[in-house]
Coordinates of C-alpha atoms in Angstrom, one line a residue:
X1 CA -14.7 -58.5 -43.4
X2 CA -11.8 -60.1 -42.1
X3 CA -9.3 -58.2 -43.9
X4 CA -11.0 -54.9 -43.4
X5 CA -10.5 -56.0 -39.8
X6 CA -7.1 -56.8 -39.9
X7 CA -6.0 -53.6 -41.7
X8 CA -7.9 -50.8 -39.0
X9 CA -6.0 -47.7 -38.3
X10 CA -3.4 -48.2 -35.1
X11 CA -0.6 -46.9 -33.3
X12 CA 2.9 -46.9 -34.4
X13 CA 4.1 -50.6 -32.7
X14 CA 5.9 -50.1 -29.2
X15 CA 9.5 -49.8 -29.4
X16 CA 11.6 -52.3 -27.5
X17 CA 12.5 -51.5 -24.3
X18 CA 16.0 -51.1 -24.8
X19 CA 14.9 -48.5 -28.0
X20 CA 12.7 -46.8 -25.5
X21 CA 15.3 -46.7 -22.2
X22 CA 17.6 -44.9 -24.9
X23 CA 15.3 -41.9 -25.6
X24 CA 14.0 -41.7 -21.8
X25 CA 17.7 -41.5 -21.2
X26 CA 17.4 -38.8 -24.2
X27 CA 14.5 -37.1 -22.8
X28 CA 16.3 -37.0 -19.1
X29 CA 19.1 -35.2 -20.7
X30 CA 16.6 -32.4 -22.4
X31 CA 14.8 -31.9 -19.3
X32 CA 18.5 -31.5 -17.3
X33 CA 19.2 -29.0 -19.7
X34 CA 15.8 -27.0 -19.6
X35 CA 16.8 -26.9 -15.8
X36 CA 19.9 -25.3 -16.7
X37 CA 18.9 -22.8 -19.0
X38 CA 15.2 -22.0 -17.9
X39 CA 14.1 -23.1 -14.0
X40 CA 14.3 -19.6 -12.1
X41 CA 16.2 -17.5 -14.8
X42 CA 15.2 -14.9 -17.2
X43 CA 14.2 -16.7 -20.2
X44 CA 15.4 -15.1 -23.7
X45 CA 18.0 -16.9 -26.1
X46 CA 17.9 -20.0 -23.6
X47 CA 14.6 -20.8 -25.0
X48 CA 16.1 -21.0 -28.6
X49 CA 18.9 -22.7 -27.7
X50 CA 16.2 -25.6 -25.8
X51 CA 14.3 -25.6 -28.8
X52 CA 17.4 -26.3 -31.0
X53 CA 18.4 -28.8 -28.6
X54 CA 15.0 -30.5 -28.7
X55 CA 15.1 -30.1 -32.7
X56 CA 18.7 -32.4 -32.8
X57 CA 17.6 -34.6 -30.5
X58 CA 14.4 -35.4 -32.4
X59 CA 16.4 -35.6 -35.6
X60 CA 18.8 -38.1 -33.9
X61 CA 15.8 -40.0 -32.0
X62 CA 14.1 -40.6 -34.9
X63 CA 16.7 -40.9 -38.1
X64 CA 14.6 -44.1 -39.0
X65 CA 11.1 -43.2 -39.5
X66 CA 12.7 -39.9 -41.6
X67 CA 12.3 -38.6 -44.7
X68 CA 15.3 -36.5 -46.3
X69 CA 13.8 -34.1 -48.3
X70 CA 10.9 -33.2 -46.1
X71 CA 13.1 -33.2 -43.2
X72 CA 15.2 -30.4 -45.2
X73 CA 11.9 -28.5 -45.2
X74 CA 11.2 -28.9 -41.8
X75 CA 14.8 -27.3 -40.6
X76 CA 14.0 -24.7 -42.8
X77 CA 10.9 -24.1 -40.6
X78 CA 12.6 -24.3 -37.9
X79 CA 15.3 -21.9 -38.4
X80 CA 12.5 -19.5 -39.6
X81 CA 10.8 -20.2 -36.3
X82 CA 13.7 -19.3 -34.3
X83 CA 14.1 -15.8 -36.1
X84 CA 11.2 -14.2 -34.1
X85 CA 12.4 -15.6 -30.6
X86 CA 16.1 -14.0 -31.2
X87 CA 14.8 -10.9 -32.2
X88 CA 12.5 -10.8 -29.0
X89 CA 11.2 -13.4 -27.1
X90 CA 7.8 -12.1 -26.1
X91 CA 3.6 -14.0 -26.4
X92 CA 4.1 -14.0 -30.3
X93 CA 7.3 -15.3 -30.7
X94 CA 6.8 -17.9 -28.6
X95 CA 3.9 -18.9 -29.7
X96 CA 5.9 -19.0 -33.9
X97 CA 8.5 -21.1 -32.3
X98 CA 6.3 -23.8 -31.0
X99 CA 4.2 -24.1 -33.9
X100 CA 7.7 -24.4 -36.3
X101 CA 8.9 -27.2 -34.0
X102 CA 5.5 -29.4 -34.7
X103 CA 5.4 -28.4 -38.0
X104 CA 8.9 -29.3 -38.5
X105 CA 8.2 -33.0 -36.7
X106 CA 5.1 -33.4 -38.8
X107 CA 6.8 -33.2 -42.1
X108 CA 9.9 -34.4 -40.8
X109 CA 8.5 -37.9 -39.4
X110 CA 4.9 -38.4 -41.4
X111 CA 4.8 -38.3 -45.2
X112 CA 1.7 -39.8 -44.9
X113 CA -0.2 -36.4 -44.0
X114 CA -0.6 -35.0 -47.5
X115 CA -4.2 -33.1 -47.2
X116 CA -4.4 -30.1 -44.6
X117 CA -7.4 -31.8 -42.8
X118 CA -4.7 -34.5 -41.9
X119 CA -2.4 -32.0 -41.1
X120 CA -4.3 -30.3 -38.6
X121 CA -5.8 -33.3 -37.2
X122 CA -2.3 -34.8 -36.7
X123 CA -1.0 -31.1 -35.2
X124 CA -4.1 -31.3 -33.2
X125 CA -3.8 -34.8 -32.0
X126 CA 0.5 -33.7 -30.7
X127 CA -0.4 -31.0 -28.7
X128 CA -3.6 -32.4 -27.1
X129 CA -2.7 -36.0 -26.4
X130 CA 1.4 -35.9 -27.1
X131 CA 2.2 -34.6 -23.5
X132 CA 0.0 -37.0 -21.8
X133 CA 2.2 -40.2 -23.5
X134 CA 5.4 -39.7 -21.2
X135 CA 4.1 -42.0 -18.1
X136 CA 2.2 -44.7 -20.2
X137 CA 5.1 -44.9 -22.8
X138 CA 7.3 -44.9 -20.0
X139 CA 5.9 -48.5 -19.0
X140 CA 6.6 -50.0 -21.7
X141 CA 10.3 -50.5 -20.2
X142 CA 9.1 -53.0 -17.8
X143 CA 8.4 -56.4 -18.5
X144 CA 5.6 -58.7 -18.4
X145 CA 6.6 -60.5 -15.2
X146 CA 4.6 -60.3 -12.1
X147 CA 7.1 -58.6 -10.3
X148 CA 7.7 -55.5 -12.4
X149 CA 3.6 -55.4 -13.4
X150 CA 2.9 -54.8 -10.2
X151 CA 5.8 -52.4 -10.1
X152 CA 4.0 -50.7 -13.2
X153 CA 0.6 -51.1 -11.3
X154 CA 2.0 -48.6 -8.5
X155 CA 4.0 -46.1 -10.8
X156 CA 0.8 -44.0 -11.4
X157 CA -0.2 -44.0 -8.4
X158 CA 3.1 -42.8 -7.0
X159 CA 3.9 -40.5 -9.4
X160 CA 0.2 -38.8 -8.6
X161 CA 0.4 -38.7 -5.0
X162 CA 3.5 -37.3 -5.7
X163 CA 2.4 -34.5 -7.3
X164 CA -0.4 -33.8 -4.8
X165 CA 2.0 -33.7 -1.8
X166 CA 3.9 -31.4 -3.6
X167 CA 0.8 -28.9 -4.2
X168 CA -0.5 -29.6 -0.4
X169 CA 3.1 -28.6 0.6
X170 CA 3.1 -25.6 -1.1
X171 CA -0.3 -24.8 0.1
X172 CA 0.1 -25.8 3.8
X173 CA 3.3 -24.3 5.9
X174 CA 3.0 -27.4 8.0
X175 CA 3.0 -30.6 5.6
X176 CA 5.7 -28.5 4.0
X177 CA 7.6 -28.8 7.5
X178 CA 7.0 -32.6 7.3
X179 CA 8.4 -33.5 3.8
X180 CA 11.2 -31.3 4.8
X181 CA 12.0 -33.8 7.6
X182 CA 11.9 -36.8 4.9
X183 CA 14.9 -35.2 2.6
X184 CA 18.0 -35.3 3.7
X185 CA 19.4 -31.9 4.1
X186 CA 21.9 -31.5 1.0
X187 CA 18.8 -32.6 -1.4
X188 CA 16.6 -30.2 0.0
X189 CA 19.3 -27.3 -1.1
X190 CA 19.1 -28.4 -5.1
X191 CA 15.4 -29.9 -5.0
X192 CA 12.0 -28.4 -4.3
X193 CA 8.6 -29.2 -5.2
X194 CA 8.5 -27.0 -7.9
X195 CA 11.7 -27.9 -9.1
X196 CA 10.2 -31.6 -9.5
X197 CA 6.8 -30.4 -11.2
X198 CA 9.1 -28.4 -13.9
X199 CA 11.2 -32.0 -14.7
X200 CA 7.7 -33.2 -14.7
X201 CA 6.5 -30.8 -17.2
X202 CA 9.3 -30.6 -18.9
X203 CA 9.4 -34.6 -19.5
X204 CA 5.9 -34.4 -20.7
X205 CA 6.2 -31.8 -23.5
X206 CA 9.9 -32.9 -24.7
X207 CA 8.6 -36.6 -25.1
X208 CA 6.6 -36.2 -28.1
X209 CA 9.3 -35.0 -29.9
X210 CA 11.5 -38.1 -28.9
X211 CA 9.2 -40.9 -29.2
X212 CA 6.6 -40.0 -32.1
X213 CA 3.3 -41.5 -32.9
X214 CA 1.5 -40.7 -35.7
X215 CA -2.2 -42.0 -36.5
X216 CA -1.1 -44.0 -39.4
X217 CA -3.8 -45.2 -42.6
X218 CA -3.9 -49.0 -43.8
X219 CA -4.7 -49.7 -47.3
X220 CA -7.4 -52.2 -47.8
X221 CA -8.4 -54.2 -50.7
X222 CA -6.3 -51.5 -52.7
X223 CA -8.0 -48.3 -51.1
X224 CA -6.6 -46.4 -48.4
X225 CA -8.9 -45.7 -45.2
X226 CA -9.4 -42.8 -43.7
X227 CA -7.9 -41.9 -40.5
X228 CA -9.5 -42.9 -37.3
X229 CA -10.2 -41.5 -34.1
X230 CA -7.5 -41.1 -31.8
X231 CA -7.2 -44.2 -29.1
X232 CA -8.3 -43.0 -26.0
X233 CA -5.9 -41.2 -23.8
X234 CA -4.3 -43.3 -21.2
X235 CA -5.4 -46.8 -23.5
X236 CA -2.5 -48.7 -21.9
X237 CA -4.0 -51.5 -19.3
X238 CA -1.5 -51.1 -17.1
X239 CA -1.6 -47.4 -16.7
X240 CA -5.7 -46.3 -16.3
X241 CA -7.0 -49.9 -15.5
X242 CA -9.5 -50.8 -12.4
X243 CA -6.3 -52.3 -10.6
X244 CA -4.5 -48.9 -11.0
X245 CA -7.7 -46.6 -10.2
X246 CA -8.2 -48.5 -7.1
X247 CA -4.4 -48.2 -6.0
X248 CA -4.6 -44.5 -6.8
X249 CA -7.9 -43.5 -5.2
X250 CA -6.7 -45.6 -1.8
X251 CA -3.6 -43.0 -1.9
X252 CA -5.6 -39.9 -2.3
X253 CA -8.2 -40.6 0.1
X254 CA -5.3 -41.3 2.5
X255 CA -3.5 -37.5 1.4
X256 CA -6.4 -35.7 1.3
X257 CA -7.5 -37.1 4.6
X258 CA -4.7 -36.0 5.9
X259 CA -5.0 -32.4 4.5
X260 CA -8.1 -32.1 5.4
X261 CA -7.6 -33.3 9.0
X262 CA -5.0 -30.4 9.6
X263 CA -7.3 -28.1 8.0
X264 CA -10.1 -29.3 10.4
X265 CA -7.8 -28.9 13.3
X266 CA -5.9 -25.2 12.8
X267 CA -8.3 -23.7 9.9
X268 CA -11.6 -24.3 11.7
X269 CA -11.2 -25.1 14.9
X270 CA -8.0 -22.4 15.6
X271 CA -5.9 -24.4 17.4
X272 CA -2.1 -23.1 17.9
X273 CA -0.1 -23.4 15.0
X274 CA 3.6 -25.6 15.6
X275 CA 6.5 -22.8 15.8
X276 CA 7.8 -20.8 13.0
X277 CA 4.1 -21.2 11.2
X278 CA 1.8 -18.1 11.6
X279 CA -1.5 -18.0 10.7
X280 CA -2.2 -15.5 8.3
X281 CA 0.6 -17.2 5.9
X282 CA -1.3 -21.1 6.6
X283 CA -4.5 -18.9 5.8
X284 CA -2.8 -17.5 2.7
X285 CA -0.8 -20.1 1.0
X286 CA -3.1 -22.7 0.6
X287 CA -6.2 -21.0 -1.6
X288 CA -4.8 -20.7 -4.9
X289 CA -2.7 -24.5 -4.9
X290 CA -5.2 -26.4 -3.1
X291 CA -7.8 -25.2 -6.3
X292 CA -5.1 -26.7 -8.8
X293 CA -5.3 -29.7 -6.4
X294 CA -9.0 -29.9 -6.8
X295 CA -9.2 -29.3 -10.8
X296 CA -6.6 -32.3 -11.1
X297 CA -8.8 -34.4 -8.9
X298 CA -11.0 -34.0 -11.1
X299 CA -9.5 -34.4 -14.2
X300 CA -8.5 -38.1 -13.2
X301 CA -12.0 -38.8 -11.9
X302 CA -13.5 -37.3 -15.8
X303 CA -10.6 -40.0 -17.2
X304 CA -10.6 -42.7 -14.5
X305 CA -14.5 -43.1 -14.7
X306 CA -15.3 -42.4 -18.3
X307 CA -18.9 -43.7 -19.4
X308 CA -17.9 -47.2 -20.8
X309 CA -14.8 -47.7 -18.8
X310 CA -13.6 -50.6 -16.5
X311 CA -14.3 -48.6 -13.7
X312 CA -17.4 -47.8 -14.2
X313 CA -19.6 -50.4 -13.0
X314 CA -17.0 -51.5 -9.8
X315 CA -18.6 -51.2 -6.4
X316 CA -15.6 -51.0 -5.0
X317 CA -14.2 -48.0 -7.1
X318 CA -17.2 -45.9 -7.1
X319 CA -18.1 -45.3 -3.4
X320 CA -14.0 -44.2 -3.2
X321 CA -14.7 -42.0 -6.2
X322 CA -17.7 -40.3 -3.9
X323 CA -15.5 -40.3 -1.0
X324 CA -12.1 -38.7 -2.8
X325 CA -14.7 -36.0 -4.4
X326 CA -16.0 -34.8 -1.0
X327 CA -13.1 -34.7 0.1
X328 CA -12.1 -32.3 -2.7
X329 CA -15.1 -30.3 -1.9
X330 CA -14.1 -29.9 1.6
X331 CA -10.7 -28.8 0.2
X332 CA -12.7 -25.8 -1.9
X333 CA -14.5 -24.7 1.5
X334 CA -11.1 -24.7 3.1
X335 CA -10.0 -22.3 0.0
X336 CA -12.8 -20.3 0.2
X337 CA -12.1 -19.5 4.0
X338 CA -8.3 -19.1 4.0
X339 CA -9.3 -16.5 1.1
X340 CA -12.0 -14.9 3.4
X341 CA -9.8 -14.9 6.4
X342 CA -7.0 -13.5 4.3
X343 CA -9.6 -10.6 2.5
X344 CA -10.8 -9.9 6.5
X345 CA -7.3 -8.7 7.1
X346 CA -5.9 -7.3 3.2
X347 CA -9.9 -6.2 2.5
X348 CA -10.7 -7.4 -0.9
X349 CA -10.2 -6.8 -4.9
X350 CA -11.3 -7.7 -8.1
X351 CA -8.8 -11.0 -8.1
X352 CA -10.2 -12.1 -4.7
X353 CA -13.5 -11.6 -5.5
X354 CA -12.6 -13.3 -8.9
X355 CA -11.0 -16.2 -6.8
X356 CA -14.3 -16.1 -5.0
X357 CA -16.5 -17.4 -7.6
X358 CA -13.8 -19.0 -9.2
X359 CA -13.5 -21.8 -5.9
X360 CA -17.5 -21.5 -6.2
X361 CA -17.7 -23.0 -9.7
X362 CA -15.1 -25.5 -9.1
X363 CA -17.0 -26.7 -5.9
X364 CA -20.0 -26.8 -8.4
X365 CA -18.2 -28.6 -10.9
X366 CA -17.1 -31.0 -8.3
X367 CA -20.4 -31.9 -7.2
X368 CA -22.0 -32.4 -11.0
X369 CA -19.0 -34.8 -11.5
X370 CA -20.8 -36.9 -8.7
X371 CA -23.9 -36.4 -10.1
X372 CA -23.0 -37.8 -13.8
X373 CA -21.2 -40.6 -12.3
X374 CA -24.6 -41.6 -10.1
X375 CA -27.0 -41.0 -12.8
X376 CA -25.1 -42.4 -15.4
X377 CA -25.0 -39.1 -17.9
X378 CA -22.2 -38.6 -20.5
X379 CA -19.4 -35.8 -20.7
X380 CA -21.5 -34.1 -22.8
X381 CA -24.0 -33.8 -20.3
X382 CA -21.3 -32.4 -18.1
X383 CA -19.9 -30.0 -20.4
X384 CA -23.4 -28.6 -20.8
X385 CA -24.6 -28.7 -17.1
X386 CA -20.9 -26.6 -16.5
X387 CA -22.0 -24.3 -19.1
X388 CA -25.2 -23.6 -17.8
X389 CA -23.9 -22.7 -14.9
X390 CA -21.1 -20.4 -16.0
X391 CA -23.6 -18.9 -18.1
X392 CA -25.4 -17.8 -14.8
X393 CA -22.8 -16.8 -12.9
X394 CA -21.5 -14.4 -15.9
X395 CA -24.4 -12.8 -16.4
X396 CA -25.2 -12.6 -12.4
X397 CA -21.3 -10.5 -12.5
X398 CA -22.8 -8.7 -15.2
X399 CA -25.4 -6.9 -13.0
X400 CA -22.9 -6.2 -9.9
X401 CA -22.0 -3.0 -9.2
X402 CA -18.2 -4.5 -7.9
X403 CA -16.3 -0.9 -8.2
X404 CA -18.8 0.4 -5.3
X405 CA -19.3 -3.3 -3.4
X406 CA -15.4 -3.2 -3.3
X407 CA -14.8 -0.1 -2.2
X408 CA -17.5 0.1 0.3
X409 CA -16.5 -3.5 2.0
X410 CA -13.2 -2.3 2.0
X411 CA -14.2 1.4 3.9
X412 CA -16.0 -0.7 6.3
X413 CA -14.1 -3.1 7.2
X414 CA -10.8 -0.5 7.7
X415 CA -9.1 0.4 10.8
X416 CA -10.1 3.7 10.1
X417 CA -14.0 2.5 10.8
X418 CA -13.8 -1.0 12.5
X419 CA -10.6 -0.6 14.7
X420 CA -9.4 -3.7 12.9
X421 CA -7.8 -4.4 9.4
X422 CA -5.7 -2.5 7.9
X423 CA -5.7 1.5 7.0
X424 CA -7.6 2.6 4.1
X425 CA -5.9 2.1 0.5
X426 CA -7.7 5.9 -1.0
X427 CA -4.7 5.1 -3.9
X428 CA -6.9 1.7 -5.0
X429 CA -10.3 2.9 -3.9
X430 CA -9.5 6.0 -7.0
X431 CA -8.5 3.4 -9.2
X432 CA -12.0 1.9 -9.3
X433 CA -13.7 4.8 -10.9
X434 CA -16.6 7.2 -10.3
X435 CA -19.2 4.3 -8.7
X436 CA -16.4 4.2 -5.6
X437 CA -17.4 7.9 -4.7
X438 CA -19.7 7.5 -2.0
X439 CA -16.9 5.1 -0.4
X440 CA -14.3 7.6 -1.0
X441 CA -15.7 10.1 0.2
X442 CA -16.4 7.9 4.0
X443 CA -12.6 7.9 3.5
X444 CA -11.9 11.2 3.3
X445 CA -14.4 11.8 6.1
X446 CA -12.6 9.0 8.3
X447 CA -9.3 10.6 7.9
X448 CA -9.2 14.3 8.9
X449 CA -6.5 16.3 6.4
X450 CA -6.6 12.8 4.2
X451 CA -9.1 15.6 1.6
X452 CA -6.4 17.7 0.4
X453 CA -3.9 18.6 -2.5
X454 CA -3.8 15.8 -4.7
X455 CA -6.4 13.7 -3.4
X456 CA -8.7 15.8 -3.8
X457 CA -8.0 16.7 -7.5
X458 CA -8.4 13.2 -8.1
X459 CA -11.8 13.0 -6.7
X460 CA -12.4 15.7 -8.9
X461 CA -11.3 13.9 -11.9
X462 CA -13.6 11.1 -10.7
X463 CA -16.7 13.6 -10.4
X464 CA -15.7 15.2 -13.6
X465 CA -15.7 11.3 -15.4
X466 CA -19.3 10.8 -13.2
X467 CA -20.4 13.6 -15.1
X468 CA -19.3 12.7 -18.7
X469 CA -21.4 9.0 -17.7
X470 CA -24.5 10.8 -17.7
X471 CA -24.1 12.4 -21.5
X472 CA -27.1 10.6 -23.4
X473 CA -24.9 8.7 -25.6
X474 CA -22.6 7.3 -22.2
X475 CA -25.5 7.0 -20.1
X476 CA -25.9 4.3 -17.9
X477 CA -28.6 2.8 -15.1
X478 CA -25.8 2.7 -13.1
X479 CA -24.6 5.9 -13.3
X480 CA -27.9 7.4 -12.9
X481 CA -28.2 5.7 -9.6
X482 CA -24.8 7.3 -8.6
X483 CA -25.5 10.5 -9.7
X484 CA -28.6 10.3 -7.8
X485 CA -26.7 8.8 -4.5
X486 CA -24.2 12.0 -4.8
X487 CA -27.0 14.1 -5.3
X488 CA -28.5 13.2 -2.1
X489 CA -25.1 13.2 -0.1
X490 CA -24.9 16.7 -1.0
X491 CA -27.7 17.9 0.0
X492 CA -27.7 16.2 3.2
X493 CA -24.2 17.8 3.8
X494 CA -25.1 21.6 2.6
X495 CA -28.3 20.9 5.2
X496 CA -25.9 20.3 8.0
X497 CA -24.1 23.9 7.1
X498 CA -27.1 25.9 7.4
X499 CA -28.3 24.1 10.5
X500 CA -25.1 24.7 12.5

């Protein structure tokens, strides 16, 4: 038992720190590059080059742990990957390239992978968990003195509020005006928030190929094992423990109180915005980030309070968990009115109404986080409760008529009919097909000379497709009830003739 114990599957050892300074330094240099070549440029051979560049540098980080001939295979796959991407660098290309560059590492740097179960699982296990590694490897270049431990404690942290005052400034004109103050002038020209999140990104997805760690088999008593589980993501102490999760919530419940304070003060209660901010862009800006802002929230709170984890069970932790998710509620219902604010004066779409139930099952997903957490239930339990309720809400979609609930609201609500909003769009209302008739033809009504030339061959064209809808083998409820709508419009309209 004991030396089936001693010989279970683990990581690859740490490196020392001066090993691992030398390919963060590496990894730096990769991601200054990727600035160079890709951050706000058209993006064709300066992906190939990156990708070679990444190649080299993998080759040169790892030269130890190689093996020659399957390394001579692996630049062969490379270089076959790169074909596609110089020819045209398009979805499919792409998608070749990336797949030859793991390939390429996995023969390259793990001999042990002989089966294709192995090989899949390994493939599987890089681009799933290998982006993640960059922070919690990054650690490892601190000591074990209190000094820098408690230096690691905070680097999480950090790093996350970070990230979330970068996503609030982008969503709120105002905190943008604040961390604008804290930069001096001549950083603010080369650095923005995005420009960060790219290094960030970029650091994450060039790091596997710099510091690799395969699942590696042990042979016991003369018979090899098989491969184990993957450790759980985040494993390192320093990086997810309670001390860390407690340091982290405190800073989000302080951001998001702040956030949410401004959105109490010029969202709902309409108090003047500061100069140089008007309202429609604070109304606009802020939906689509602030939901990233809330899906990260809650991708920390699924890892930070995993069933089984140290933070499970704290009474300290938990009631901050509660607290930092209802905040990030209240950051949904602030989406979901800058996005009805901004629809009252743009009218609406498919991708607003989309965003619309979008924020809806987010705020949803939100609140059955809480719920697993208080009740004790699994992930699976999660994952099933969310799929119940997409399940709903797809088949809900399925029975709403949104071509004639769009174009409707958006008649209504027009200057043309309301006084306010703006004018009529007839271009996008013919766009939704034959169930936005009824609306178009308010439109046409609404606008005197708006019902001739082309417009009203288009109609026609709609009335003509209407028609083909009703052939037996095309027919539709739906259409039906359209036909039936029309039918009635025209009557009541040839009754009006014969009465004046």
């Amino acid at each position: 038992m004991t030396s089936l114990a001693s010989t279970s599957t683990t990581d690859i050892p740490p490196i020392r720190p001066s090993a691992l300074s030398a390919k963060l330094a590496m990894a730096l240099l990769l991601a200054a590059l990727a600035d160079f070549l890709l951050y706000g440029r058209r993006i064709g051979l300066s992906l190939v080059i990156l990708a070679v560049a990444i190649a080299c540098a993998s080759l040169l980080a790892n030269r130890a742990a190689l093996d020659f001939r399957r390394a001579v295979t692996g630049g062969a796959i490379v270089a076959l990957g790169l074909v596609p991407a110089v020819e045209e660098l398009n979805a499919l290309s792409f998608l070749i390239l990336v797949a030859a560059l793991a390939i390429a590492l996995l023969l390259a740097t793990n001999p042990e992978t002989t089966s294709l179960a192995d090989r899949v699982r390994a493939l599987r296990n890089l681009v799933l968990f290998g982006p993640f590694r960059f922070f919690p490897d990054a650690l490892q270049v601190f000591s074990m003195s209190a000094f820098t431990r408690s230096i690691a404690l905070w680097l999480m942290p950090v790093v996350l509020s970070t990230v979330f005052v970068a996503l609030f400034a982008a969503a709120n004109p105002v905190i943008e005006q604040w961390v604008s103050l804290l930069n001096p002038k001549v950083i603010l020209e080369y650095v923005s928030v995005w420009r960060v999140l790219f290094w960030t990104l970029m650091l994450a997805l060039v790091w596997p190929f710099i510091h690799v760690r395969w699942r590696r088999k042990k042979v016991a008593a003369a018979t090899e094992t098989d491969v184990a589980e993957p450790a759980p993501l985040f494993a390192s102490p320093e990086f997810l423990g309670p001390s860390t999760i407690l340091r982290s919530l405190i800073l989000f419940n302080l951001l998001f109180a702040a956030q949410s304070i401004l959105d109490g003060i010029y969202l709902w209660g309409h108090v003047a915005l500061p100069d140089n901010v008007t309202y429609a862009s604070y109304a606009h800006r802020g939906a689509y980030p602030l939901i990233a802002t809330a899906l990260l929230a809650a991708a920390f709170v699924l890892v930070a309070m995993r069933p089984g984890g140290p933070a499970e069970k704290s009474k300290v932790i938990r009631p901050l968990v509660y607290l930092w998710i209802g905040q990030n509620v209240l950051l949904v219902a602030s989406s979901i009115l800058r996005l009805d604010l901004y629809v009252d004066i743009y009218m609406l779409t498919y991708w607003r109404i989309a965003a619309f139930i979008w924020m809806g099952l987010v705020a949803l997903g939100l609140v059955l986080i809480v719920t697993r957490i208080a009740l004790n239930r699994s992930n699976q339990w999660l994952i099933g409760a969310n799929l119940i309720a997409l399940t709903i809400v797809l088949y809900g979609c399925s029975l709403v008529n949104f071509d004639a609930f769009i174009a409707d609201y958006n008649v209504t609500h027009s200057r043309e009919a309301s006084g306010q909003g703006v004018q009529i769009d007839i271009n996008y209302l013919l766009t939704l097909g034959p169930q936005a008739l009824p609306a178009i033809d308010r439109a046409i009504a609404l606008r005197p000379g708006a019902g001739e030339g082309c417009l009203v061959s288009q109609r026609d064209r709609l009335v003509e497709q209407q028609r083909q809808d009703l052939a037996w083998r095309s027919w539709g409820f739906r259409s039906w009830r359209l036909q039936r709508r029309l039918d009635a419009q025209a009557e009541a309209r040839s009754g009006s003739r014969l009465a004046g």
